[in-house]
Amino acid sequence: MKKLKAAIVAVAVAAGTTVAVLPSAHAADTVTIYGGFGDAQADAFQLELDKFGAANGITIKYTKLAAYDTDIRVKVKAGQAPDIGMWPQPGGLLDYASVLEPLDTVVDLPAIQKTLIPGWDKLAVKGGKIYGLPVSANIKSLVWYNPANFAAAGYKVPKTDAELSALTAKIKKDGKGYPWCVGIESGGATGWAATDWLEEYVLRYGGVAQYNDWWKGKIKFNSPLVLKAAAKFADVALTKGNVNGGGKAIAATSFGTTAPLFATDKNKCFMMRQGSFITGFFPDAIKAEYAANNFTHVGVFKLPTPAGATDGVLGGGDLAAAFNANPATKKVMGYILSDKLGQNGTLAVYNSYLSAHKTFPSSLYTNPVTKSIAGYLSSAKAFGFDGSDLSPAIVNATEWTELTNWVSGKKTLAQAFDAIDASWKKV
Amino acid sequence: MKDMLTAIEAVFIGISLTIFVYWALDKVTNLLPRRSKKALKPWVFIGPVVLLIGSFIVIPAIQSIRLSFMEEDIDGSTKWVGLENYKSIFGDENFRQMLGNNLLWIAIAPALTVAFGLLIAQLSNQVKPRIEAIIKSTIFMPMTISFVAAATIWRLNFAYAPEGQPQIGLFNAIWTKLGGSPQTWMQIDAFKFNSLLLIVIFIWLNAGFAMVLLSAAIKSVPEDTLEAGRVDGASRSQLFFQIILPQIWPTTLAVFITVLISAMKIFGIVLAMTGGNFGTNVLAQSFYLQYFSYGNTGIAMATVVILMLAIVPVMIYQIRHYRRVEADH
Amino acid sequence: MSKKKRYIGTTITLSVLAFIWLLPTFGLLITSFREGSQAQITGWWDIFAHPFNQNWTLIAFDQALNKKGLAASFISSFAVTIPATVLPLLFAAYAAYGFTFLRFKGREFLFSAIIGLLVIPIEAALVPVLKMFLSFEKHTGIALSGQYAAAWFVHSAFAMPLAIYIMRNYMMTIPTALIEAARIDGAEDYKIFWRLVLPISVPALASFAIFQFLWVWNDYLIAFVFVGNDHPVLTYTLLSMLGQYGEGWQVVAAGSFISLSVPLFIFFSLQRYFVRGLTAGAVK
């Protein structure tokens, strides 16, 4: 009997230690946030969270997921969902609606909607309920150029689409470099940068209503509107001599490759259309200049609208959603969704931050480039949110792959578009 | 520092707990009457493993098969859809292309890997032992490299820069020196060239494995059989093909099967090199995409089931082979 | 040996092959020590063209370790790998003992069945195992998913077939008389295993340990799914760095070498066991 007792005690002790060792569900005053932004933007975000957390007795931890759209799925399926997730793709966010809290139970919706730029509250809505709202905005319709290189070659910033085409042709003829830098390589997400180009022109040629029908699947890819937009993109990117190395090079070049923009030899490129986040991809020396408000090498203008089309601005943003309605989560959501976010030190660390709130004081944008970008955002006549990011995840991913196939010359435009249209059947 | 302590703590507790469980099991069975003790003792030794394998391999594999007939929502709720997932897979042109790629891998990669391993094993048996050791280490070294690190190494090899810019990738540097224009190697899908390049990486990684095993087999070929051949005036290649190869054939086959299975399951190299783009997709990579990127659990599981079915014949062969070996003892 | 003829041509052929084999890795190593501005515009072979014109630096390693988080991943990799090596050894040794020295019904069938599992792809178990961890958590409140322990279990299970096979093959070479003698002396199986069989089996254990260590260290899928980004392992962090060459290749190269350092160290210091383990596993 003594032996049996000893054995039972031993087993009980073992079970006890197991439970004690494994970490329990995290404490109530801790909030975890997963998101996609890294480097300076992440540092700035964490800085503000720390300040807010210290004042409210909450520990807030932001973690960057390497590939947000895939990683969050694993996290959720593995039962490791954070308290708050921040999606760059509202369409992807809505896939998770059944495990998310509708925001009306989490935050004071009307107060937030009142300060948001109109339309930004309609991005992640399912069954009449809002599941995600923006914590930051970014503008995609930006053409970056190098003023020093422009001055040396005697080029002027184009104001209209016709001027832009003329400049492109002139650069090509002069042979001092290539007109455009285009790169769409992005590991498993290769191709997303090409979707932006397409969206720019669908938005402009079609206007907001048709644009929205398109990403909802009501207008096909293989339709006159989208084909026209694709032709315009092809005119810029795939015309021989416009981009160093052509379509194959575009598919092999990382979207964040900015070095040729700042080069001075004949391999340089003069213009690069990319979102406001690209400043984080500048070479270190340029980054330092830019942070010090030195604009010798960095300039930006809005991508011009073709004659007769709607003047539009394409943008994106990170949308926060809540996996629970704990008191601490509610508090943090209330803060990051308000126009207060960004006012407590973000811009000093990350000067490209853009708020999606119209009430965000523009005087805080100390960087003139950021300020003018904020101006494009608030003054846009037609604003389009990144359409592929609004589409269901499988359509989005198919669009990435198929546009890559087209740009690299593996498929014709019609074949690629048919494949994307077909992916709607799998939703 | 805190990370380190947590890690050390976890490692220590995990290992001691396991030892403890075995100890406790033994103690508990010792308390039983003699007869049942004798019957249960083997299970003290084997039971935990059966439990482990059962709950982490066998039951999950069966559940995967079940899931392949279902559709799953993000919150984990499921719905029976019958053969729908299989229909949608076989109706998909991408899938057919993928299957073709898998066949290409199976047809080329194992044979070349084994042939290469054999060549080096045989040649290195004819040089000074010191040189042999160095050569073998070199060929074997990639075997220890993870696919991600291998991908960095080969991405650098295949690196592309547009014409006129300095080429920092070895392939393009040589190619442009020879007068060609820079190539985006991973995009060339004519004659499946990019898949073939991926297979080159596979061979680079695995030839060492084949070499080591085959070299051991070659060294165990009895010297007198070779001597007999030499006396008959056989050339080096005759010695190899008529005397050595027949004797090491069982080993060669075993190595071939092992490499074949890893070629069937190929995933990492494709993920890290192309992400499955440019017509290089394979089954295991598609599982990854379907499950993690698209959230199509059902289709992902159906893909895995197809992969498993393909492996079954190989599995049967492997078990038979093992049985034969057992019988020889 | 003296009877063997040696051919200079063979030596040269082999040297060329070895050179080709080594070249890519060598290039990456060189790149990791180069300065960004140089690595961006010249290939690594430039060090031969302009040997005195190079700015050697360790900056890339510093960046990879501290800015890219490889230092923390290094620890995670160890925390996953060590138990995922030791535990399966223990499991397999126990089971192999049972399969070799104990008699019970269905022994051969069970053994063959376990070996047959060798070819079930990990992908086939991934999703249901995730679900299992979740329902375990629901019922017990113990969250395994996201912890190192989750990866230990899965790695242990998938290591079993090969490990048991190798261990049993080895144990079958231990004379049965030895075990019988111990039994006659009154030793229990538990004692025979720990005092007699396990010490004799050290060479086989060592060989398999090296194997398993490398496999786990280099694994991506299991660590990605079961441990994830709370404790990202090296392969995970490195994969997220792939493609970030805007500032040149040197940082990614340095990162790769940090992850390579451990396997290479093990390989070169324990090569003998390594080869023996391979031979024991597949050649019979």
PDB file of N, CA and C in Angstrom, chain B residues 142-189:
ATOM      1  N   PRO B 142      26.109  20.399 -47.591  1.00  0.00           N
ATOM      2  CA  PRO B 142      24.788  21.007 -47.799  1.00  0.00           C
ATOM      3  C   PRO B 142      23.668  20.253 -47.098  1.00  0.00           C
ATOM      4  N   MET B 143      23.863  18.979 -46.847  1.00  0.00           N
ATOM      5  CA  MET B 143      22.867  18.156 -46.151  1.00  0.00           C
ATOM      6  C   MET B 143      22.473  18.759 -44.807  1.00  0.00           C
ATOM      7  N   THR B 144      23.388  19.510 -44.211  1.00  0.00           N
ATOM      8  CA  THR B 144      23.120  20.067 -42.881  1.00  0.00           C
ATOM      9  C   THR B 144      22.436  21.435 -42.954  1.00  0.00           C
ATOM     10  N   ILE B 145      22.196  21.912 -44.168  1.00  0.00           N
ATOM     11  CA  ILE B 145      21.683  23.272 -44.340  1.00  0.00           C
ATOM     12  C   ILE B 145      20.167  23.255 -44.440  1.00  0.00           C
ATOM     13  N   SER B 146      19.502  24.184 -43.780  1.00  0.00           N
ATOM     14  CA  SER B 146      18.048  24.268 -43.881  1.00  0.00           C
ATOM     15  C   SER B 146      17.652  24.794 -45.259  1.00  0.00           C
ATOM     16  N   PHE B 147      16.423  24.500 -45.664  1.00  0.00           N
ATOM     17  CA  PHE B 147      16.020  24.943 -46.998  1.00  0.00           C
ATOM     18  C   PHE B 147      16.014  26.462 -47.108  1.00  0.00           C
ATOM     19  N   VAL B 148      15.777  27.139 -45.995  1.00  0.00           N
ATOM     20  CA  VAL B 148      15.743  28.601 -46.061  1.00  0.00           C
ATOM     21  C   VAL B 148      17.149  29.135 -46.342  1.00  0.00           C
ATOM     22  N   ALA B 149      18.126  28.593 -45.608  1.00  0.00           N
ATOM     23  CA  ALA B 149      19.498  29.032 -45.842  1.00  0.00           C
ATOM     24  C   ALA B 149      19.937  28.629 -47.242  1.00  0.00           C
ATOM     25  N   ALA B 150      19.529  27.436 -47.680  1.00  0.00           N
ATOM     26  CA  ALA B 150      19.866  27.012 -49.044  1.00  0.00           C
ATOM     27  C   ALA B 150      19.257  27.979 -50.048  1.00  0.00           C
ATOM     28  N   ALA B 151      18.046  28.445 -49.755  1.00  0.00           N
ATOM     29  CA  ALA B 151      17.398  29.387 -50.662  1.00  0.00           C
ATOM     30  C   ALA B 151      18.177  30.704 -50.736  1.00  0.00           C
ATOM     31  N   THR B 152      18.693  31.168 -49.606  1.00  0.00           N
ATOM     32  CA  THR B 152      19.502  32.391 -49.653  1.00  0.00           C
ATOM     33  C   THR B 152      20.701  32.179 -50.555  1.00  0.00           C
ATOM     34  N   ILE B 153      21.348  31.036 -50.334  1.00  0.00           N
ATOM     35  CA  ILE B 153      22.549  30.740 -51.115  1.00  0.00           C
ATOM     36  C   ILE B 153      22.238  30.739 -52.603  1.00  0.00           C
ATOM     37  N   TRP B 154      21.139  30.086 -52.974  1.00  0.00           N
ATOM     38  CA  TRP B 154      20.841  29.955 -54.401  1.00  0.00           C
ATOM     39  C   TRP B 154      20.160  31.181 -54.979  1.00  0.00           C
ATOM     40  N   ARG B 155      19.445  31.921 -54.150  1.00  0.00           N
ATOM     41  CA  ARG B 155      18.895  33.182 -54.644  1.00  0.00           C
ATOM     42  C   ARG B 155      20.029  34.122 -55.027  1.00  0.00           C
ATOM     43  N   LEU B 156      21.093  34.076 -54.230  1.00  0.00           N
ATOM     44  CA  LEU B 156      22.255  34.898 -54.566  1.00  0.00           C
ATOM     45  C   LEU B 156      22.858  34.414 -55.880  1.00  0.00           C
ATOM     46  N   ASN B 157      22.929  33.110 -56.053  1.00  0.00           N
ATOM     47  CA  ASN B 157      23.441  32.559 -57.310  1.00  0.00           C
ATOM     48  C   ASN B 157      22.635  33.020 -58.511  1.00  0.00           C
ATOM     49  N   PHE B 158      21.314  33.020 -58.352  1.00  0.00           N
ATOM     50  CA  PHE B 158      20.414  33.333 -59.461  1.00  0.00           C
ATOM     51  C   PHE B 158      20.062  34.819 -59.527  1.00  0.00           C
ATOM     52  N   ALA B 159      20.675  35.623 -58.661  1.00  0.00           N
ATOM     53  CA  ALA B 159      20.280  37.037 -58.565  1.00  0.00           C
ATOM     54  C   ALA B 159      20.294  37.705 -59.943  1.00  0.00           C
ATOM     55  N   TYR B 160      19.346  38.606 -60.108  1.00  0.00           N
ATOM     56  CA  TYR B 160      19.181  39.262 -61.401  1.00  0.00           C
ATOM     57  C   TYR B 160      19.280  40.769 -61.243  1.00  0.00           C
ATOM     58  N   ALA B 161      19.955  41.398 -62.151  1.00  0.00           N
ATOM     59  CA  ALA B 161      19.905  42.848 -62.248  1.00  0.00           C
ATOM     60  C   ALA B 161      19.708  43.163 -63.727  1.00  0.00           C
ATOM     61  N   PRO B 162      18.952  44.214 -64.043  1.00  0.00           N
ATOM     62  CA  PRO B 162      18.704  44.528 -65.454  1.00  0.00           C
ATOM     63  C   PRO B 162      20.008  44.760 -66.215  1.00  0.00           C
ATOM     64  N   GLU B 163      19.895  44.629 -67.499  1.00  0.00           N
ATOM     65  CA  GLU B 163      21.038  44.803 -68.396  1.00  0.00           C
ATOM     66  C   GLU B 163      21.770  46.109 -68.085  1.00  0.00           C
ATOM     67  N   GLY B 164      23.100  46.039 -68.098  1.00  0.00           N
ATOM     68  CA  GLY B 164      23.884  47.252 -67.898  1.00  0.00           C
ATOM     69  C   GLY B 164      24.271  47.468 -66.454  1.00  0.00           C
ATOM     70  N   GLN B 165      23.499  46.869 -65.543  1.00  0.00           N
ATOM     71  CA  GLN B 165      23.876  47.009 -64.140  1.00  0.00           C
ATOM     72  C   GLN B 165      24.826  45.883 -63.754  1.00  0.00           C
ATOM     73  N   PRO B 166      25.606  46.107 -62.696  1.00  0.00           N
ATOM     74  CA  PRO B 166      26.508  45.035 -62.276  1.00  0.00           C
ATOM     75  C   PRO B 166      25.714  43.813 -61.826  1.00  0.00           C
ATOM     76  N   GLN B 167      26.140  42.652 -62.285  1.00  0.00           N
ATOM     77  CA  GLN B 167      25.481  41.413 -61.897  1.00  0.00           C
ATOM     78  C   GLN B 167      26.191  40.845 -60.677  1.00  0.00           C
ATOM     79  N   ILE B 168      25.470  40.706 -59.576  1.00  0.00           N
ATOM     80  CA  ILE B 168      26.119  40.145 -58.397  1.00  0.00           C
ATOM     81  C   ILE B 168      25.758  38.673 -58.201  1.00  0.00           C
ATOM     82  N   GLY B 169      24.914  38.143 -59.066  1.00  0.00           N
ATOM     83  CA  GLY B 169      24.604  36.714 -59.040  1.00  0.00           C
ATOM     84  C   GLY B 169      25.573  35.980 -59.950  1.00  0.00           C
ATOM     85  N   LEU B 170      26.080  34.851 -59.468  1.00  0.00           N
ATOM     86  CA  LEU B 170      27.103  34.117 -60.204  1.00  0.00           C
ATOM     87  C   LEU B 170      26.625  33.709 -61.595  1.00  0.00           C
ATOM     88  N   PHE B 171      25.400  33.202 -61.689  1.00  0.00           N
ATOM     89  CA  PHE B 171      24.895  32.718 -62.970  1.00  0.00           C
ATOM     90  C   PHE B 171      24.855  33.829 -64.011  1.00  0.00           C
ATOM     91  N   ASN B 172      24.260  34.954 -63.608  1.00  0.00           N
ATOM     92  CA  ASN B 172      24.156  36.047 -64.565  1.00  0.00           C
ATOM     93  C   ASN B 172      25.505  36.666 -64.873  1.00  0.00           C
ATOM     94  N   ALA B 173      26.405  36.664 -63.889  1.00  0.00           N
ATOM     95  CA  ALA B 173      27.736  37.211 -64.138  1.00  0.00           C
ATOM     96  C   ALA B 173      28.429  36.403 -65.228  1.00  0.00           C
ATOM     97  N   ILE B 174      28.342  35.074 -65.116  1.00  0.00           N
ATOM     98  CA  ILE B 174      28.970  34.213 -66.122  1.00  0.00           C
ATOM     99  C   ILE B 174      28.240  34.347 -67.457  1.00  0.00           C
ATOM    100  N   TRP B 175      26.928  34.315 -67.388  1.00  0.00           N
ATOM    101  CA  TRP B 175      26.093  34.364 -68.597  1.00  0.00           C
ATOM    102  C   TRP B 175      26.341  35.646 -69.391  1.00  0.00           C
ATOM    103  N   THR B 176      26.424  36.777 -68.668  1.00  0.00           N
ATOM    104  CA  THR B 176      26.642  38.031 -69.399  1.00  0.00           C
ATOM    105  C   THR B 176      28.073  38.127 -69.911  1.00  0.00           C
ATOM    106  N   LYS B 177      29.025  37.559 -69.164  1.00  0.00           N
ATOM    107  CA  LYS B 177      30.419  37.510 -69.651  1.00  0.00           C
ATOM    108  C   LYS B 177      30.482  36.756 -70.976  1.00  0.00           C
ATOM    109  N   LEU B 178      29.644  35.731 -71.101  1.00  0.00           N
ATOM    110  CA  LEU B 178      29.622  34.924 -72.320  1.00  0.00           C
ATOM    111  C   LEU B 178      28.844  35.625 -73.426  1.00  0.00           C
ATOM    112  N   GLY B 179      28.328  36.815 -73.113  1.00  0.00           N
ATOM    113  CA  GLY B 179      27.651  37.586 -74.144  1.00  0.00           C
ATOM    114  C   GLY B 179      26.135  37.533 -74.092  1.00  0.00           C
ATOM    115  N   GLY B 180      25.577  36.792 -73.137  1.00  0.00           N
ATOM    116  CA  GLY B 180      24.120  36.733 -73.031  1.00  0.00           C
ATOM    117  C   GLY B 180      23.573  37.968 -72.338  1.00  0.00           C
ATOM    118  N   SER B 181      22.260  38.128 -72.403  1.00  0.00           N
ATOM    119  CA  SER B 181      21.665  39.217 -71.632  1.00  0.00           C
ATOM    120  C   SER B 181      21.150  38.630 -70.323  1.00  0.00           C
ATOM    121  N   PRO B 182      21.150  39.436 -69.256  1.00  0.00           N
ATOM    122  CA  PRO B 182      20.814  38.890 -67.943  1.00  0.00           C
ATOM    123  C   PRO B 182      19.445  38.206 -67.910  1.00  0.00           C
ATOM    124  N   GLN B 183      19.382  37.082 -67.224  1.00  0.00           N
ATOM    125  CA  GLN B 183      18.165  36.278 -67.189  1.00  0.00           C
ATOM    126  C   GLN B 183      17.541  36.300 -65.799  1.00  0.00           C
ATOM    127  N   THR B 184      16.208  36.269 -65.766  1.00  0.00           N
ATOM    128  CA  THR B 184      15.525  36.030 -64.496  1.00  0.00           C
ATOM    129  C   THR B 184      15.283  34.527 -64.439  1.00  0.00           C
ATOM    130  N   TRP B 185      16.269  33.834 -63.903  1.00  0.00           N
ATOM    131  CA  TRP B 185      16.320  32.362 -64.016  1.00  0.00           C
ATOM    132  C   TRP B 185      15.066  31.688 -63.490  1.00  0.00           C
ATOM    133  N   MET B 186      14.541  32.201 -62.392  1.00  0.00           N
ATOM    134  CA  MET B 186      13.407  31.528 -61.766  1.00  0.00           C
ATOM    135  C   MET B 186      12.113  31.710 -62.561  1.00  0.00           C
ATOM    136  N   GLN B 187      12.148  32.547 -63.603  1.00  0.00           N
ATOM    137  CA  GLN B 187      10.927  32.771 -64.387  1.00  0.00           C
ATOM    138  C   GLN B 187      10.895  31.995 -65.694  1.00  0.00           C
ATOM    139  N   ILE B 188      12.028  31.364 -66.045  1.00  0.00           N
ATOM    140  CA  ILE B 188      12.081  30.689 -67.351  1.00  0.00           C
ATOM    141  C   ILE B 188      11.343  29.365 -67.281  1.00  0.00           C
ATOM    142  N   ASP B 189      10.110  29.314 -67.768  1.00  0.00           N
ATOM    143  CA  ASP B 189       9.367  28.067 -67.629  1.00  0.00           C
ATOM    144  C   ASP B 189       9.326  27.252 -68.920  1.00  0.00           C
TER     145      ASP B 189
END
